[in-house]
Short mmCIF file of C-alpha atoms in Angstrom, two decimals:
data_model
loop_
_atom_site.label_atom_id
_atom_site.label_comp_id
_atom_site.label_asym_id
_atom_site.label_seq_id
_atom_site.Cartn_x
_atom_site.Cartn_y
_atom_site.Cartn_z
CA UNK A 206 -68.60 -11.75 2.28
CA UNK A 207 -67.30 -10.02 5.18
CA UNK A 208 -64.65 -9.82 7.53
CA UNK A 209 -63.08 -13.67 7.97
CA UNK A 210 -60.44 -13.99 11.02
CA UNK A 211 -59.91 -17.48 10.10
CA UNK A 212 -59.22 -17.00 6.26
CA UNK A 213 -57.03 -14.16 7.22
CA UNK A 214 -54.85 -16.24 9.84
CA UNK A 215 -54.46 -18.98 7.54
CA UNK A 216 -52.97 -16.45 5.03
CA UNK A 217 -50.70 -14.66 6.75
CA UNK A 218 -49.27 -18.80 7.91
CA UNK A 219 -49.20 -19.55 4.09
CA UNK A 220 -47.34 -16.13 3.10
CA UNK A 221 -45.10 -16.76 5.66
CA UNK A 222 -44.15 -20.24 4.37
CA UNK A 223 -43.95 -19.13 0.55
CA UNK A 224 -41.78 -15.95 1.41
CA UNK A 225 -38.98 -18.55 3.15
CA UNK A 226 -39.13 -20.56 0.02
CA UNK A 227 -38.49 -17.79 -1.99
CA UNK A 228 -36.04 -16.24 -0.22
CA UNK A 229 -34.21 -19.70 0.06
CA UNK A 230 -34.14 -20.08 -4.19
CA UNK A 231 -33.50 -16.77 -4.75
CA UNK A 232 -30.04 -16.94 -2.63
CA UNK A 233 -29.29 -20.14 -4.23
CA UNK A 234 -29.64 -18.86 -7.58
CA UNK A 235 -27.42 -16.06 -6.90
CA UNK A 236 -24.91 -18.09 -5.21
CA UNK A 237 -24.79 -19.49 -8.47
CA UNK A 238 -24.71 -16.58 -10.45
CA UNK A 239 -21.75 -15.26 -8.67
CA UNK A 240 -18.98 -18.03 -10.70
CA UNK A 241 -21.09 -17.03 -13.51
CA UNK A 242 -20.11 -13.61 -13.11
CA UNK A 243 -16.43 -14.86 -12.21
CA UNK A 244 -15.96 -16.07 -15.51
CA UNK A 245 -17.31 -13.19 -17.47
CA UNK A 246 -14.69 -11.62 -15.76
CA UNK A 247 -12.13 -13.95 -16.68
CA UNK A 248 -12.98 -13.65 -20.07
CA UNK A 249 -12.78 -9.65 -20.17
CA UNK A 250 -16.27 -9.72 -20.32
CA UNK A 251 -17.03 -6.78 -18.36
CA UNK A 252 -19.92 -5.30 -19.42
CA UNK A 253 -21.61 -8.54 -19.28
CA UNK A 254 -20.80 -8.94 -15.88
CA UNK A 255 -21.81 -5.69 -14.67
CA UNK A 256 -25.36 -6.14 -16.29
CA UNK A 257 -25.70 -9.89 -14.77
CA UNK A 258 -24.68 -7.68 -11.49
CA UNK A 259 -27.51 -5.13 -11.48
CA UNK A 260 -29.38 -8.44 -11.86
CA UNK A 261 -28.42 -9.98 -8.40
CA UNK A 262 -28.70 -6.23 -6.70
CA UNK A 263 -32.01 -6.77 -7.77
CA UNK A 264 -32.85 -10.19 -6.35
CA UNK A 265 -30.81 -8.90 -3.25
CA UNK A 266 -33.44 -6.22 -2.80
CA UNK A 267 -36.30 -8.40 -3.41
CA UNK A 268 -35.25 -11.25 -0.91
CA UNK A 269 -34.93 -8.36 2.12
CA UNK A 270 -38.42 -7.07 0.70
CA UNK A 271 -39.96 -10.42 1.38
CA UNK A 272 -37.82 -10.88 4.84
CA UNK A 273 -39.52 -7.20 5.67
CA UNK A 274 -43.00 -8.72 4.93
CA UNK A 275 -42.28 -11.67 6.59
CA UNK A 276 -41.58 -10.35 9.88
CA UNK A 277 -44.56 -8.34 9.70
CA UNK A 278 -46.75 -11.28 8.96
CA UNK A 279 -44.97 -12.78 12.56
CA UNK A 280 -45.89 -9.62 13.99
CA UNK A 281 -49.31 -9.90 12.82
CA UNK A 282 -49.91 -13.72 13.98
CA UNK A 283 -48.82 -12.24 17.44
CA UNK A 284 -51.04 -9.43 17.91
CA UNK A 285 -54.00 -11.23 16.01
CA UNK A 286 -56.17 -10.95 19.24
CA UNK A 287 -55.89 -7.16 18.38
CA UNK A 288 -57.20 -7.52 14.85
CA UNK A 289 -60.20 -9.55 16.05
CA UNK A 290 -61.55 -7.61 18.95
CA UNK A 291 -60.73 -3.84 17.65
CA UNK A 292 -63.03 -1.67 15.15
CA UNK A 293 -60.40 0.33 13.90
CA UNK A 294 -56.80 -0.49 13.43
CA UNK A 295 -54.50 -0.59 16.58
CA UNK A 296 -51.91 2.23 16.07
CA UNK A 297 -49.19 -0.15 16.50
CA UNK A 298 -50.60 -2.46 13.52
CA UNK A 299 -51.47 0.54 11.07
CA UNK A 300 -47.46 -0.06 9.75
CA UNK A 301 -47.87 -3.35 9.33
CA UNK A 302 -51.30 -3.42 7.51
CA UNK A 303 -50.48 -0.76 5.46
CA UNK A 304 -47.40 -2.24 4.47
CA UNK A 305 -49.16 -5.77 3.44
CA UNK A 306 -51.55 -3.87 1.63
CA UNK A 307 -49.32 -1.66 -0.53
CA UNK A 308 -46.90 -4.89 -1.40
CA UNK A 309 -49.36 -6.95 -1.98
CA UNK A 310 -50.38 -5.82 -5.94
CA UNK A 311 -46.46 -5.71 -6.55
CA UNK A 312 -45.75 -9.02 -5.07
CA UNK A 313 -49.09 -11.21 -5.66
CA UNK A 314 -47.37 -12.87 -9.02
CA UNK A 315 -44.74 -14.31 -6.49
CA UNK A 316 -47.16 -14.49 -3.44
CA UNK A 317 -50.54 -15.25 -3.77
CA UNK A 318 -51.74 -14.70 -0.05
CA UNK A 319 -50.89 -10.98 -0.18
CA UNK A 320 -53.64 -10.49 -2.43
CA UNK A 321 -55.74 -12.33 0.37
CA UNK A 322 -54.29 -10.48 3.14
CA UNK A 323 -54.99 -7.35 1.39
CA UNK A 324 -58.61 -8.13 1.10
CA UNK A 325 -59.06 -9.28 4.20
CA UNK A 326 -57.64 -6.14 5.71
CA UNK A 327 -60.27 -4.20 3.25
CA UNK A 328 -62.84 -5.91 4.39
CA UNK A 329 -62.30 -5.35 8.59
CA UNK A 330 -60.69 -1.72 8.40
CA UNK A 331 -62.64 -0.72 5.09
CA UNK A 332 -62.44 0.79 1.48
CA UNK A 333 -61.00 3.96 2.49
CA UNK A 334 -58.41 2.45 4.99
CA UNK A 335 -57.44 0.22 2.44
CA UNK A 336 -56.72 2.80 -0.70
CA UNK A 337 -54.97 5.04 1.86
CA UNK A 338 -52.68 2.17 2.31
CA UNK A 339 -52.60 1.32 -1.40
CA UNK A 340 -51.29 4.85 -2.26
CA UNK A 341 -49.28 5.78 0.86
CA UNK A 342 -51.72 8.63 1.31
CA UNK A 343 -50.86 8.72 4.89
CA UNK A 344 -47.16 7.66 4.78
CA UNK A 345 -47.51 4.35 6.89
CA UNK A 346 -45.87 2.54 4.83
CA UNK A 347 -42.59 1.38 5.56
CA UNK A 348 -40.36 3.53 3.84
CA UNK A 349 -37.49 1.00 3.87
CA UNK A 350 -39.43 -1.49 1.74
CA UNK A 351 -40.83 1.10 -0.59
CA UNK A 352 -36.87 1.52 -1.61
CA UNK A 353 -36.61 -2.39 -1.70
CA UNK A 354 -39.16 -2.24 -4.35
CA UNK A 355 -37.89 1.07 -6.18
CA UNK A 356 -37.71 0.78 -10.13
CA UNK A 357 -34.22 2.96 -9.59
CA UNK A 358 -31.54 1.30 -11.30
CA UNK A 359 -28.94 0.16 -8.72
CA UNK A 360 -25.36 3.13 -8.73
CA UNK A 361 -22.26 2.33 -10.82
CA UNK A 362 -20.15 2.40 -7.45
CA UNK A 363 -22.49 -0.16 -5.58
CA UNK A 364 -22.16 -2.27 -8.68
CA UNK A 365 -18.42 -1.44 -9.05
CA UNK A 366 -18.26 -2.73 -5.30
CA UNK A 367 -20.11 -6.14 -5.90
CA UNK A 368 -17.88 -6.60 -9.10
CA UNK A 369 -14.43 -5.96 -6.66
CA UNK A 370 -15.49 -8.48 -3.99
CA UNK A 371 -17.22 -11.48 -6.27
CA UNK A 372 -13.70 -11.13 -8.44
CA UNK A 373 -11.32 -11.20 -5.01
CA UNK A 374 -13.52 -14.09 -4.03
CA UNK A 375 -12.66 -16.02 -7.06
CA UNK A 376 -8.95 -14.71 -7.71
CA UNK A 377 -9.61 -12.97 -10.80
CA UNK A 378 -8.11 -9.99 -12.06
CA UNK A 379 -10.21 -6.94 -12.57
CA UNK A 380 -9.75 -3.64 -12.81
CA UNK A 381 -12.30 -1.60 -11.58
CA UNK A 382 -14.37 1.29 -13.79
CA UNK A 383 -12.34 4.84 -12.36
CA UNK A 384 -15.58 6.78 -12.74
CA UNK A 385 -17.82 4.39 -10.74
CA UNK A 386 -14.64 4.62 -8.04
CA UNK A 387 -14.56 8.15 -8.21
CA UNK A 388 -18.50 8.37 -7.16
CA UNK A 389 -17.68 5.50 -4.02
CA UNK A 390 -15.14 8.74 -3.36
CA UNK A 391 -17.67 11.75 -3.40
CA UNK A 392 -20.10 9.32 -1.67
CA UNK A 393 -17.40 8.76 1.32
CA UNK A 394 -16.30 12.50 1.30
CA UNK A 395 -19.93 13.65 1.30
CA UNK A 396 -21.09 11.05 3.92
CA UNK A 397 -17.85 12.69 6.24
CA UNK A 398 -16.63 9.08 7.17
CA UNK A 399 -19.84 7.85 9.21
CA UNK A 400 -19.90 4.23 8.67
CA UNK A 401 -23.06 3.55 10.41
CA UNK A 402 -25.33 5.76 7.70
CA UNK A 403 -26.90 4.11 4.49
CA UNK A 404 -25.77 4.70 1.34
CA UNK A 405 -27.72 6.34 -1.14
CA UNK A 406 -27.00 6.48 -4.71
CA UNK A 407 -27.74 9.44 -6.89
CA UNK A 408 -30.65 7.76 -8.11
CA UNK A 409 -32.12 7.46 -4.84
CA UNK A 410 -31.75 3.91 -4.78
CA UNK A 411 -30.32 2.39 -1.36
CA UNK A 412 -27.94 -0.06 -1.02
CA UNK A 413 -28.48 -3.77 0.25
CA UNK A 414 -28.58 -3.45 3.74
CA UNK A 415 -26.55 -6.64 4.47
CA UNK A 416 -25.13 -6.61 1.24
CA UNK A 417 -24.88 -9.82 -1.31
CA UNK A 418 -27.05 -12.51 -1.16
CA UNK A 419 -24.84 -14.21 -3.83
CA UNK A 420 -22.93 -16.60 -1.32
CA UNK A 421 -21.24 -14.43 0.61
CA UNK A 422 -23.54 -15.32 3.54
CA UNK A 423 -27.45 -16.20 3.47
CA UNK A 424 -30.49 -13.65 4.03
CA UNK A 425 -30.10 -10.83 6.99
CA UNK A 426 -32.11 -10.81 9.95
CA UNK A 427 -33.34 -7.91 12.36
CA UNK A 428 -30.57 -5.77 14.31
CA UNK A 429 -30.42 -8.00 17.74
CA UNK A 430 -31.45 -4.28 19.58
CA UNK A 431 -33.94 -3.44 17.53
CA UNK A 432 -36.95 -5.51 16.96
CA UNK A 433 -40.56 -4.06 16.19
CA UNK A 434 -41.21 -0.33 17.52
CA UNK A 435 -44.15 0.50 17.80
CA UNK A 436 -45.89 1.79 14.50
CA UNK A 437 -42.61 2.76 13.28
CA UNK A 438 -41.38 -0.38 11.98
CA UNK A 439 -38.32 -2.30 12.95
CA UNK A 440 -34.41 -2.18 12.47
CA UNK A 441 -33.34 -3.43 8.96
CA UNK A 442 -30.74 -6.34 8.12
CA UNK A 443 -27.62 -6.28 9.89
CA UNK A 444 -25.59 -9.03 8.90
CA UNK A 445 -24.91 -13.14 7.34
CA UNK A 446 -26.83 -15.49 9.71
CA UNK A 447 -23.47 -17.10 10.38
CA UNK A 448 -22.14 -17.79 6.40
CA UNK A 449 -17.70 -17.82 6.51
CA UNK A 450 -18.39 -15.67 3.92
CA UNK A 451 -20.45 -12.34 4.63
CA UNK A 452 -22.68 -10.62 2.35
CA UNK A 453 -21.00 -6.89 0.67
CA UNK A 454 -22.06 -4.89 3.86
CA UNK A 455 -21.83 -0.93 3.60
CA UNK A 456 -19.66 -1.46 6.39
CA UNK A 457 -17.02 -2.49 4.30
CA UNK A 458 -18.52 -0.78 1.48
CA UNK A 459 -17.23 2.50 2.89
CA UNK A 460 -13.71 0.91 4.34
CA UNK A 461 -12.66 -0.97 0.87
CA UNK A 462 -9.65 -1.99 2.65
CA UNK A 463 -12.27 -4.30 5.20
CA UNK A 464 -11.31 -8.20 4.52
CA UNK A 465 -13.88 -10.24 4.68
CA UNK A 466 -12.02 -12.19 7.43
CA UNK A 467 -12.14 -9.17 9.37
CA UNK A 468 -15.83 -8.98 9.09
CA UNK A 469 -17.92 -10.45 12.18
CA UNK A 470 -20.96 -12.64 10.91
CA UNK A 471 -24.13 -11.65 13.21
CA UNK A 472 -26.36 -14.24 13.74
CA UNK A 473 -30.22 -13.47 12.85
CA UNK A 474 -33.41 -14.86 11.75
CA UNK A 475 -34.28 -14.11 8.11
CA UNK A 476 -35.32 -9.97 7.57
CA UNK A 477 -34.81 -7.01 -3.75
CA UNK A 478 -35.80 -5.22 -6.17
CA UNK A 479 -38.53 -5.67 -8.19
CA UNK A 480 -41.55 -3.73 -9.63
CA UNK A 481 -43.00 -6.14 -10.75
CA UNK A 482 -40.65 -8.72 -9.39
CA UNK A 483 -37.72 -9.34 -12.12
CA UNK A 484 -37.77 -13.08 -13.46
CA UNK A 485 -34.11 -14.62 -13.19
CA UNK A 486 -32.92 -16.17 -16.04
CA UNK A 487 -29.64 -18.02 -15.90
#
């Protein structure tokens, strides 16, 4: 059939508008969750809560997956003119396309347009552009949403950390697992006491980058200095767009002692984990 401008602008409108939905239900079922998880901890039901846990670091990871693929479907809507007058694929675009295209066979259950998109894109830049993309042959895909999408399961100390902060939010004793502590140690001791870097688990698997959806502040937007750059992507989440209650941030992550009241909410528009996307079951 061909190349379709139209078809493809209409999609990228649509994806846009599902991906807020999402995002909006997922956070509201995890803001949920979290007295869910309160109670299991009330009851001594640890290991219960630390498995319904792993469960919201997953949504968490999913939501900033579809904020990522939001913003590049804005991005794309902007430079459309771009799409529709050049052969080949601007170099400032081939990040964004290529990270549409890889998403979409992960995400199409969830959102239908990205399967769209992703044909679309086949059909202007071709077959071979598009498989390159598919497989990350070339490495233009964003790498920060490849983790967002990662299988990895989620570290004992990240999920130690979520466990500390939903039980001080609720006033409910808990004492924390001393292993998963002692890894939050070697992590800080390794890391040499630089806040600003991300954490990375020993399974590779990278921590929320504004922390929990779960009511403690709604989806993360785009660092207010950052912004698209180029081919290279943009900055990540940096913050609640203006919840009293932030999100677990690894800026507190790696200063424990960090209140919450002490935490500054940054105002943002909207920036999981899921392969294929994990179906929440309360």
């Amino acid at each position: 059939m061909g190349f379709r401008p139209q078809k493809l602008r209409v999609n990228l409108k649509l994806a846009i508008n599902r991906l807020k939905l999402l995002e909006k239900k997922k956070t509201e079922i995890a803001m949920k969750s979290r007295k869910e998880i309160a109670d299991y901890l009330s009851q001594n039901k640890d290991d219960r809560a630390r498995i319904r846990v792993e469960h919201i670091i997953r949504e968490d990871y999913l939501v900033e997956a579809m904020e990522l693929l939001e913003l590049y479907c804005d991005l794309l809507l902007a430079r459309f003119g771009l799409i529709e007058t050049m052969k080949h694929c601007d170099e400032g675009l081939v990040e964004s396309v290529s990270t549409l295209i890889w998403a979409a066979p992960r995400l199409q259950s969830d959102v239908q347009e990205l399967r769209l998109i992703s044909e679309q894109f086949g059909q202007k830049y071709g077959k071979p552009f598009a498989e390159e993309a598919a497989r990350n042959t070339n490495k233009t895909v964003n790498e920060k949403l490849i983790n967002k999408l990662s299988p990895n399961a989620p570290p004992k100390a990240l999920v130690e950390r979520y466990l500390i902060e939903i039980a001080r939010n609720y006033n409910v004793p808990y004492e924390p697992d001393p292993s998963a502590m002692g890894e939050l140690s070697d992590i800080d001791s390794t890391k040499g006491g630089d806040n600003n870097s991300d954490f990375h688990g020993s399974s590779g698997f990278d921590g929320p980058s504004g922390g929990f959806h779960g009511g403690f502040g709604g989806p993360t937007g785009p660092s207010s200095g950052g912004g698209f750059n180029g081919g290279s992507g943009f900055g990540g989440p940096t913050g609640p767009s203006g919840g009293s209650n932030p999100r677990i941030g690894f800026e507190n992550y790696d200063n424990p002692g960090v209140s919450f009241s002490q935490m500054p909410s940054v105002p943002g528009q909207n920036a999981g984990l899921a392969y294929p996307p994990p179906q929440v079951i309360l």
